[in-house]
Coordinates of C-alpha atoms in Angstrom, one line a residue:
X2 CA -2.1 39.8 -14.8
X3 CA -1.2 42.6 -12.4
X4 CA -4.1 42.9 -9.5
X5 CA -5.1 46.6 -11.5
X6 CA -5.0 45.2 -14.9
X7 CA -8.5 45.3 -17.1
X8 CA -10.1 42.3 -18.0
X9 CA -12.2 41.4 -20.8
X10 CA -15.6 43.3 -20.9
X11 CA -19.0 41.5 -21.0
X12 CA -22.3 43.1 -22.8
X13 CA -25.4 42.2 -20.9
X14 CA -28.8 43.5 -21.8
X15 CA -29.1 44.7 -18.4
X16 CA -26.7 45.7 -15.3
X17 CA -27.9 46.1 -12.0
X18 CA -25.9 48.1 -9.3
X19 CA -26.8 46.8 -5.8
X20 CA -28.3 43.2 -5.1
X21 CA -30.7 44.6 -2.1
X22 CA -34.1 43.5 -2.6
X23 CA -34.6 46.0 -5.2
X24 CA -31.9 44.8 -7.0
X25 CA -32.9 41.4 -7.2
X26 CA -36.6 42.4 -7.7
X27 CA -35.6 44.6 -10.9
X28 CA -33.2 41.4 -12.2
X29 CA -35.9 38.7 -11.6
X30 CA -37.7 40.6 -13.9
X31 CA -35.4 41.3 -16.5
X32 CA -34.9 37.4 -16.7
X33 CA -38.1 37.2 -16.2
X34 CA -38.3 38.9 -19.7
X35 CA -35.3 37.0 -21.2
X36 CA -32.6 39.6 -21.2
X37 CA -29.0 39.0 -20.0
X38 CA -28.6 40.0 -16.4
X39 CA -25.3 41.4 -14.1
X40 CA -25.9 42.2 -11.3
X41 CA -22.9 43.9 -9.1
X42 CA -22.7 44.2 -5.1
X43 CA -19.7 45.2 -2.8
X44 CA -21.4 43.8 0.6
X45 CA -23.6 41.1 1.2
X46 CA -26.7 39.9 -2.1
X47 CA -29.9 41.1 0.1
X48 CA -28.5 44.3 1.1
X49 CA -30.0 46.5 3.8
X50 CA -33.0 44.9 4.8
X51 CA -31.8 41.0 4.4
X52 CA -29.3 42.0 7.3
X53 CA -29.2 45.7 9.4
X54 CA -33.1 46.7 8.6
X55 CA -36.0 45.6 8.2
X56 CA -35.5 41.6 8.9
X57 CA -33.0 41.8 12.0
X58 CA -35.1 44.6 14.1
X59 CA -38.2 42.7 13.9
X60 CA -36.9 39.4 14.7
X61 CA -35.8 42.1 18.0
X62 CA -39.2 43.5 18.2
X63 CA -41.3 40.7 17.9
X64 CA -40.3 38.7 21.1
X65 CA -40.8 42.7 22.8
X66 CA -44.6 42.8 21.7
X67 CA -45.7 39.7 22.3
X68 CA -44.4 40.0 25.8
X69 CA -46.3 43.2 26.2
X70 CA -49.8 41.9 24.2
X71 CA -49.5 38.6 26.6
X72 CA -49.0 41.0 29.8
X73 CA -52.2 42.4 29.3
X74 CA -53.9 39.1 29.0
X75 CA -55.1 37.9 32.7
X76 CA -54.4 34.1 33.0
X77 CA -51.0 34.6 30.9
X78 CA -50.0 37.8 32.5
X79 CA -48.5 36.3 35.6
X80 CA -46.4 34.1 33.5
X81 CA -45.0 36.7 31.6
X82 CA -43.5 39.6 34.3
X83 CA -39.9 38.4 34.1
X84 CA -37.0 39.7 31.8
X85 CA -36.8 38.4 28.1
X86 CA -34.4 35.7 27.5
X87 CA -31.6 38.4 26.2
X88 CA -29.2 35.6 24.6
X89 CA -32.1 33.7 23.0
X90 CA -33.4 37.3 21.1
X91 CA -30.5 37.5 20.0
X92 CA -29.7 34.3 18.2
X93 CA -33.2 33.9 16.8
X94 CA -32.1 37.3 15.2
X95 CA -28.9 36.1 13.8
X96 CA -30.9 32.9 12.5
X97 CA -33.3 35.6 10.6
X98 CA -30.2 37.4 9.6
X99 CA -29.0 34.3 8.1
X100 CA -25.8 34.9 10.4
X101 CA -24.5 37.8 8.1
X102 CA -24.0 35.0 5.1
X103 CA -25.4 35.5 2.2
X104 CA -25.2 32.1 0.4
X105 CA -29.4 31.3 0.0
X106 CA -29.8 34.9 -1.6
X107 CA -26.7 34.0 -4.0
X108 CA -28.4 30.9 -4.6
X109 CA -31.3 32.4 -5.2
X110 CA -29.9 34.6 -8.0
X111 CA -28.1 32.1 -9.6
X112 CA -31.3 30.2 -10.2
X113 CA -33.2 32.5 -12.0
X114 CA -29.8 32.7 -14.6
X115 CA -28.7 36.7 -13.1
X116 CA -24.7 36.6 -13.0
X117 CA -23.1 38.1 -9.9
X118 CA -20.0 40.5 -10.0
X119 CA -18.6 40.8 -6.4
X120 CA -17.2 44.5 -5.9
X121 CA -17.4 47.9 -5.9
X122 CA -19.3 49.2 -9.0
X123 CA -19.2 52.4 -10.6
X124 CA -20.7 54.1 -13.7
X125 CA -17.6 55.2 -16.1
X126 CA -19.6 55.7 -19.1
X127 CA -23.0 56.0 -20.9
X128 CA -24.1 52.5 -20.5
X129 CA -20.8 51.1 -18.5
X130 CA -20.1 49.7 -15.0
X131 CA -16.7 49.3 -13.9
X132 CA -16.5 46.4 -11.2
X133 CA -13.6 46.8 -8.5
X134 CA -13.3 43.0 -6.8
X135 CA -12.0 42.8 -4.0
X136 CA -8.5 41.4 -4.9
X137 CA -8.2 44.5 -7.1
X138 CA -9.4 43.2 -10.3
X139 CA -11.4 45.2 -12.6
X140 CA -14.5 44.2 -15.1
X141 CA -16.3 46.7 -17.4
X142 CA -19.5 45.7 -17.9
X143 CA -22.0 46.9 -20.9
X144 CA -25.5 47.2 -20.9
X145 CA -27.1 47.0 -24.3
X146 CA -30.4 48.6 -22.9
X147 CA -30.2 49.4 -19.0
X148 CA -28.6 50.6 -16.1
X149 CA -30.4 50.2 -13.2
X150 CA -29.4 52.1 -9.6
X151 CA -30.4 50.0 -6.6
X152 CA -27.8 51.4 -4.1
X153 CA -30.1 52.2 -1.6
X154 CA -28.9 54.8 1.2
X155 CA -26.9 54.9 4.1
X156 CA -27.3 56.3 7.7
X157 CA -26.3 60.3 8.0
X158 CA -24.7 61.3 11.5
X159 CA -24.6 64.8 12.6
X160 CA -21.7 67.3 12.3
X161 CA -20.7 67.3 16.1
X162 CA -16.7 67.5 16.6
X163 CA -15.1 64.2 18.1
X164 CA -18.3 61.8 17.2
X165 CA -16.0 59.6 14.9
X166 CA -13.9 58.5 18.4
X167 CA -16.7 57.9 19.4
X168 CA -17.6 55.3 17.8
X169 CA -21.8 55.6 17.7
X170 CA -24.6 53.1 17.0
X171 CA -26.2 53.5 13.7
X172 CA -29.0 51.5 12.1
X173 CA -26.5 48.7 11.6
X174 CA -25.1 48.2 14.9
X175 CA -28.5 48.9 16.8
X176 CA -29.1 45.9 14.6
X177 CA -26.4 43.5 15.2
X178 CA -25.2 44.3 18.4
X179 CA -23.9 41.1 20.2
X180 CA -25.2 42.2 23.7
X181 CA -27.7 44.6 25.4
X182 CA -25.9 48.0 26.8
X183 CA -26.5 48.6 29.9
X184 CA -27.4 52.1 29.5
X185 CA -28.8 53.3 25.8
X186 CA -29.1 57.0 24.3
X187 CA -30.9 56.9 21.6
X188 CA -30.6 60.2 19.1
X189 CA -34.2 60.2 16.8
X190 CA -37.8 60.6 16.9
X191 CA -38.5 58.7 13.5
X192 CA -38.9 54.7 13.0
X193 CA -35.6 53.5 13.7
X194 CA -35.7 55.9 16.8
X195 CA -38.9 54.4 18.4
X196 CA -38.4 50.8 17.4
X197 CA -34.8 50.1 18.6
X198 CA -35.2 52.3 21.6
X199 CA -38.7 49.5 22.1
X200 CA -36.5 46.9 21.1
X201 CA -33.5 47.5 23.7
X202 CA -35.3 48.4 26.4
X203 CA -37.5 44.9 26.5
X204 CA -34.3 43.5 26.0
X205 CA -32.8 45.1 29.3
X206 CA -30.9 48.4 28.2
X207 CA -31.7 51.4 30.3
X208 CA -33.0 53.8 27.2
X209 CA -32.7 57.5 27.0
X210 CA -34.5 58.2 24.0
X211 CA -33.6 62.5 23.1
X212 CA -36.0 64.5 20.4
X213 CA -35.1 67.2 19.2
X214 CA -38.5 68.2 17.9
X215 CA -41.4 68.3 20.1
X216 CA -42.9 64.8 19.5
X217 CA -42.2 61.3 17.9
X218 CA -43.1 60.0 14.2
X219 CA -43.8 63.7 12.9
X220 CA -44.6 62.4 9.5
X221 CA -47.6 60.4 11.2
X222 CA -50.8 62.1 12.8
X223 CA -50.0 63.6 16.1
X224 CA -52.1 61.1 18.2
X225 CA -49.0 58.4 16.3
X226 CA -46.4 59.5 18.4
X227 CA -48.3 60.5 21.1
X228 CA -49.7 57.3 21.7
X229 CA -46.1 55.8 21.5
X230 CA -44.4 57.9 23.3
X231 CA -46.8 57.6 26.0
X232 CA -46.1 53.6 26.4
X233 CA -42.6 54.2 25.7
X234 CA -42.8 56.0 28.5
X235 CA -44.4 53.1 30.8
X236 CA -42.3 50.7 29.5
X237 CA -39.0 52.7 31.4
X238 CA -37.5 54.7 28.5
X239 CA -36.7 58.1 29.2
X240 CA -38.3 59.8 27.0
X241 CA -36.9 64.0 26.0
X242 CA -38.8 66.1 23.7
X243 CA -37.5 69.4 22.4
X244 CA -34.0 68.1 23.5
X245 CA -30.9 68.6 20.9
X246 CA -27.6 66.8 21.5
X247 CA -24.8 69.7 21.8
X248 CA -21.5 67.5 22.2
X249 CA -20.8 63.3 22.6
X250 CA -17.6 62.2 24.1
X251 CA -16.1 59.0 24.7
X252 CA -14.5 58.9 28.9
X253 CA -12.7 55.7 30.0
X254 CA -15.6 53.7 27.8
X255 CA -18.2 56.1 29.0
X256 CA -20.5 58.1 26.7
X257 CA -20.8 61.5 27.7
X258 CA -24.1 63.4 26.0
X259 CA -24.4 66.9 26.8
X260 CA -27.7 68.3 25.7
X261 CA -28.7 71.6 24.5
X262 CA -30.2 72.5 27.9
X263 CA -27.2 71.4 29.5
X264 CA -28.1 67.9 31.1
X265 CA -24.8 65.2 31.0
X266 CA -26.2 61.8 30.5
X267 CA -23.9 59.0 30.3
X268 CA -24.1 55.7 28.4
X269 CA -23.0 52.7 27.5
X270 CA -23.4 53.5 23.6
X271 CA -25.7 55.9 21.3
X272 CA -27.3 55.2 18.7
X273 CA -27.8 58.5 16.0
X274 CA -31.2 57.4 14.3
X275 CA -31.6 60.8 12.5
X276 CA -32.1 60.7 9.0
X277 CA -30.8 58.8 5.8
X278 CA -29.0 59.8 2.6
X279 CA -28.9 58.4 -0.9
X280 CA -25.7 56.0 -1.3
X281 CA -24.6 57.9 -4.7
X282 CA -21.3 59.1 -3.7
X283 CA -19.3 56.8 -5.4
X284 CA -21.2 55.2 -8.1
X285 CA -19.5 57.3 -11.1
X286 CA -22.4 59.9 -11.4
X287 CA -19.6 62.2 -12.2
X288 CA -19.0 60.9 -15.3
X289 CA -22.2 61.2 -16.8
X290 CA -22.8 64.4 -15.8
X291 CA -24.5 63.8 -12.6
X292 CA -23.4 65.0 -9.2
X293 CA -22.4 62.5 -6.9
X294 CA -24.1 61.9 -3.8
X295 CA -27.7 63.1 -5.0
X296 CA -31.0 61.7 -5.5
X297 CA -31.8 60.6 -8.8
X298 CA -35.2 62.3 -10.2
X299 CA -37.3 59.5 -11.7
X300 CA -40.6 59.2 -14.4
X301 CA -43.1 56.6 -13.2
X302 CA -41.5 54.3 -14.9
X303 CA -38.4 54.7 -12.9
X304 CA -36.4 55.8 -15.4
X305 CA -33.6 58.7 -14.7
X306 CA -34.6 62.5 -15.7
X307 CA -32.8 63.4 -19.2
X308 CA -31.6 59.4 -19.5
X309 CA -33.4 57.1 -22.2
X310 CA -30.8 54.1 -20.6
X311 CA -30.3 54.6 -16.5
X312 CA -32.8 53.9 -14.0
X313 CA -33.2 54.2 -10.5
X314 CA -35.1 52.4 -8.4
X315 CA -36.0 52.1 -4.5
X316 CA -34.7 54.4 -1.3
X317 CA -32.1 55.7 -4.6
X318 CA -34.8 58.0 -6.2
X319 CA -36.3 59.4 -2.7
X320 CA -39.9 58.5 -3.6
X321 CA -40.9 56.0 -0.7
X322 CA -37.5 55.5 1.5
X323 CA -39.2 51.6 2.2
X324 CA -38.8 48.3 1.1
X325 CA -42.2 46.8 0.3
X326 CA -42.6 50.3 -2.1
X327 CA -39.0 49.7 -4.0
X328 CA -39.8 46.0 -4.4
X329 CA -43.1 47.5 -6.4
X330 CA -40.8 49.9 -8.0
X331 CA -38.4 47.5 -9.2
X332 CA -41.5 45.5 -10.6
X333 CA -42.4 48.5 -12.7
X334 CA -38.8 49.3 -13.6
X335 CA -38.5 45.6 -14.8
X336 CA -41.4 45.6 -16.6
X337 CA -40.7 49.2 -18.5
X338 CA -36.8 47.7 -19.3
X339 CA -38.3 44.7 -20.8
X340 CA -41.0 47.1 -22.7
X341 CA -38.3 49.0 -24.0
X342 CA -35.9 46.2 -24.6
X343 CA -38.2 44.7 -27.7
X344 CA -40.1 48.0 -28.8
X345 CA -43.0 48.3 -27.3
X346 CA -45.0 51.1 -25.8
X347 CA -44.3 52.0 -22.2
X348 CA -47.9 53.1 -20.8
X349 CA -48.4 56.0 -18.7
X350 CA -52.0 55.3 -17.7
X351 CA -52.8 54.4 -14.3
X352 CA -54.0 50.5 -15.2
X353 CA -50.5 50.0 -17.2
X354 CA -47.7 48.0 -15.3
X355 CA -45.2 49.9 -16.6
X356 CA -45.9 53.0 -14.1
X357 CA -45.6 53.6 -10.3
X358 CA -48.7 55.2 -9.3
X359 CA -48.9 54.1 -5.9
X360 CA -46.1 56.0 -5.0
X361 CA -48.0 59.1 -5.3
X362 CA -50.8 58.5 -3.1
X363 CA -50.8 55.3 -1.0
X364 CA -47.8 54.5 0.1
X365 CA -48.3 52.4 3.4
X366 CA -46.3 52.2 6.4
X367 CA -46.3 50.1 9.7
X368 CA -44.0 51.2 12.7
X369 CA -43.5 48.4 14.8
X370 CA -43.0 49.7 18.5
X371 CA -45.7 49.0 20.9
X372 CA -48.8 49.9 20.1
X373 CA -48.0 49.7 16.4
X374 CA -48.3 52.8 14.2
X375 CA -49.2 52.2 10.8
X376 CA -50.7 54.6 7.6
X377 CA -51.5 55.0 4.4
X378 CA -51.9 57.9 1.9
X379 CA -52.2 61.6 3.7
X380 CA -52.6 62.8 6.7
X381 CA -55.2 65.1 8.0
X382 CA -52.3 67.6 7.6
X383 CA -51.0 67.0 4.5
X384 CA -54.5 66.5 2.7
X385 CA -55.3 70.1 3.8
X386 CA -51.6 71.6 2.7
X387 CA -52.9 69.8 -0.9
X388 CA -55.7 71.7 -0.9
X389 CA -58.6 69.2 -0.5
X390 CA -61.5 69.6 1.3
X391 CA -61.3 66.8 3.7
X392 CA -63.1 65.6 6.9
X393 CA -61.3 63.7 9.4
X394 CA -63.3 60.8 11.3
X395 CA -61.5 59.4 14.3
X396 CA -62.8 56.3 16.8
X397 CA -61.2 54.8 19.9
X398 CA -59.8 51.3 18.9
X399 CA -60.4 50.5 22.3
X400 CA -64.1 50.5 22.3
X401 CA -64.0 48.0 19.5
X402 CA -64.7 44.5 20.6
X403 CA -62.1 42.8 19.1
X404 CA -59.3 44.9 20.4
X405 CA -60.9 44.5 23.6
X406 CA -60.5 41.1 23.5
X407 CA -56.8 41.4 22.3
X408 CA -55.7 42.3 25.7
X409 CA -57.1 44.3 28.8
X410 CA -56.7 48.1 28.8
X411 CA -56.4 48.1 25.0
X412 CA -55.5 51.4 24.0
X413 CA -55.6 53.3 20.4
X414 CA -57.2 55.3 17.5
X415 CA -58.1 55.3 14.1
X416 CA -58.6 58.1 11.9
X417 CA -59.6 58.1 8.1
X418 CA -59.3 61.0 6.0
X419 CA -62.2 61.2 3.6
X420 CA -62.3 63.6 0.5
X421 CA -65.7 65.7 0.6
X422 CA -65.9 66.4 -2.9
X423 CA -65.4 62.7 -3.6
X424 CA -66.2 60.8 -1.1
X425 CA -63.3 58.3 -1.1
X426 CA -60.3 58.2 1.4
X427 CA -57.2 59.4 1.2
X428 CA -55.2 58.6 4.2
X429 CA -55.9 56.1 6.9
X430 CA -53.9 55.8 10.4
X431 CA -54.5 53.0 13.2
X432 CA -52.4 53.3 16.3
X433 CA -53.1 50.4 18.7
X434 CA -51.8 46.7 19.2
X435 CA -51.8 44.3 16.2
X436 CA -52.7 47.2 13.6
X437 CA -50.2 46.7 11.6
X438 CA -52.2 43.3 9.7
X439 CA -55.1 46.3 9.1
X440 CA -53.0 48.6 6.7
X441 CA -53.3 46.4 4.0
X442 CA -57.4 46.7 3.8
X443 CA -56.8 50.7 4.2
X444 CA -54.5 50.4 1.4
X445 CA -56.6 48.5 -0.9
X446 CA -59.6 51.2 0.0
X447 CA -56.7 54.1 -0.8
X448 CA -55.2 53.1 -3.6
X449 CA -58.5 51.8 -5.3
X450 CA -60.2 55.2 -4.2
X451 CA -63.4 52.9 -3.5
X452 CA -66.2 54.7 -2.5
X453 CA -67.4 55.1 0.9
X454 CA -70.9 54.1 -0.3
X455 CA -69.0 50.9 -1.8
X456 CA -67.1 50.3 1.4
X457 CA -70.0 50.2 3.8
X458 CA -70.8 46.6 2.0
X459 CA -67.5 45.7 3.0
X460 CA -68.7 43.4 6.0
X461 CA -65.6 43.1 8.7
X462 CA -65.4 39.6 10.4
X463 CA -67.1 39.8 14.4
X464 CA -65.4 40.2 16.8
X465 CA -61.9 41.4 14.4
X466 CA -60.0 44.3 15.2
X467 CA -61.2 45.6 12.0
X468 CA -64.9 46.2 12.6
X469 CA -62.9 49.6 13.3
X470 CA -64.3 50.2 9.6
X471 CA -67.6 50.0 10.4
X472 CA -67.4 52.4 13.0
X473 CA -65.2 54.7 11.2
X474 CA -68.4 54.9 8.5
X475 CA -71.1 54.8 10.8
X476 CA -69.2 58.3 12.7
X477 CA -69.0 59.3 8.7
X478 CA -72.4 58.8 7.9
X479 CA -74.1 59.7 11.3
X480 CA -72.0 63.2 11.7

């Protein structure tokens, strides 16, 4: 056999294209339901998350906050003031990153009876993957009801002549970088922006963080990124709003960043955290009609616009570019497959498991820089761009006992959106130390559209963090 020649196909009810945590989400499911399983990957089975995203920065960014949450504690405080332990970070993230081996997630597959196919997969047909291995081998693989699009996206890098010699930080490497830099840029004002500029800079990098639009987490309430920026700021980063990045350059090792109001900052690396795009390039869309490199338009039940065979599921589709919200897409995707698969109805309805309502309307997110920014649903903002008649009702987390305990000179906010007409909340924001564990109670009170009436016989536990509620209800009902 020559390393080009075909080999036989295999039929499987289902083929998956990416093993990310979507992927294996949407095949535990399937198998779950007892249909044949591929599942094809050209890097490691976990994807993304498992090993440059989610799991890597925070095993950087927890050792970061707890060194800030224990400085603000007197009789720990004192014990606290000198420099992180830089090599020990480090390895506790490769540990959590499984060392870039992906033998426990293969495992993990094989258990539940999915069958892997190493290589670079691409559509070539209604209802066919063709599987490039790695030794130049090829597979065609057959789906008797599904194709399913878990390829996730990949980081985008501005149009700026000479970056490639440069040789710039993306998510990946601000995630498995081997050593702090000395010196830092960081291009971004989003979540990757914030948290590996946090990260690096508690791990001893001199960080220049540059904005380009006038403040950080714009798709947050203001008060977000204001309140992060502002401890950004104490914590030593440099932070630039309203600052675009004109030309990068690459001097005896040396990064050279001239900015758009002429400033030269030099570095030891940069790291471009601006923006993401769906990893569709080279998947075949082509030859179903599709253009390659686009999002793929979904129903709720994940399913591909104008397809009755491909889905796609997770950052793929553009819906909710995060983890937790493609892992509850691929349990929807799996469930309408399996529907399908054997006949039955598909439900539309908001009670049915076969559709990904919470997508629409509360979607939550936690940023995890110090303070932590987290949300759910719409923002003050967006609620009034939607045409609701809303009322917003801030409170100072700080004056809340708990958080006072947390640490001295606690500082941060809470805000729910309530709609008038309805008197249930759609969007919550907490910016403060520790928030992030409160999301999940504003997302419960979101996506359940309880009443406020119902809520206020929701007792929070004395003294929590989270008898913010009751004072977020009192301001309600007393204003």
């Amino acid at each position: 056999m020559t390393e080009t020649e075909d080999i036989a196909n295999s039929t499987y009810d289902v083929v998956v294209l990416g093993a990310g945590p979507v992927g294996e989400n949407v095949a535990d499911r399937t198998r779950a339901a007892g249909l044949t399983t591929a599942v094809v990957e050209s890097e490691l089975i976990g994807g993304e998350c498992s090993y440059w995203a989610c799991i890597p920065s925070k095993a950087l960014l927890r050792p970061a906050i707890a060194q800030a949450e224990a400085r603000r504690l007197p009789g720990l405080s004192a014990s606290v003031q000198g420099p992180l332990d830089a090599a020990a970070v480090l390895a506790r993230r490769d540990y959590w990153a499984s060392d870039w081996k992906d033998d426990g997630q293969v495992g993990w597959l094989e258990s539940i009876g999915a069958e892997i196919h190493r290589g670079h997969g691409r559509l070539s047909g209604e209802r066919t993957v063709t599987v490039t291995a790695p030794d130049g081998t090829r597979k065609v693989l057959t789906a008797r009801h599904a194709v399913a699009v878990c390829t996730g996206t990949r980081a985008v890098l501005p149009s700026l002549p000479g970056l490639e010699e440069v040789k710039p930080w993306t998510s990946r490497e601000a995630t498995s970088a081997k050593a702090a830099p000395g010196r830092l840029v960081v291009v971004g004002g989003g979540v990757v922006a914030t948290e590996m500029a946090t990260a690096w800079q508690a791990l001893g990098s001199r960080v220049t963080l540059l904005v380009r639009g006038k403040g950080l987490l714009n798709r947050m309430e203001p008060f977000a990124g204001e309140l992060v920026a502002e401890a950004l700021t104490e914590a030593g980063v440099d932070v630039r709003t309203g600052t675009s990045v004109e030309s990068v350059t690459r001097e005896n090792g040396t990064v050279v960043v001239v900015t758009g109001t002429g400033d030269h900052i030099e570095a030891d690396e940069i790291l471009f955290a601006t923006g993401r795009a769906p990893h569709t390039d080279d998947i075949g869309l082509d030859t179903i009609g599709r253009e390659p490199g686009s999002w793929l338009e979904v129903d709720d039940s994940l399913r591909v616009t104008g397809s009755d065979w491909l889905y796609a599921v997770g950052d793929v589709n553009h819906r909710a570019l995060l983890t937790h919200q493609g892992k509850y897409q691929a349990r929807i995707a799996g469930a309408a497959i399996a529907a399908r698969a054997s006949g039955a109805p598909v439900q539309s309805d908001p009670w049915s498991a076969h559709a990904a309502t919470a997508d629409h309307d509360a979607v939550p997110q936690v940023v995890f820089t110090d303070p932590e920014a987290a949300a759910v649903g719409l923002s003050l903002a967006e609620a009034e761009q939607a045409g609701h008649r809303v009322r917003a009702v801030d409170y100072d987390l700080g004056s809340v006992s708990g958080a006072g305990l947390y640490g001295d000179g606690y500082r941060g906010r809470a805000r729910m959106v309530v709609d008038l007409e309805r008197e249930i909340l759609l969007g919550v924001t907490f910016v403060g130390p520790g928030v992030g564990e409160l999301i999940h109670s504003a997302t419960i009170a979101v996506a359940g559209q309880v009443p406020i009436s119902r809520l206020w016989h929701a007792v929070p536990a004395f003294p929590t963090i989270s008898e913010v509620w009751l004072r977020l209800l009192e301001a309600y009902r007393d204003n």
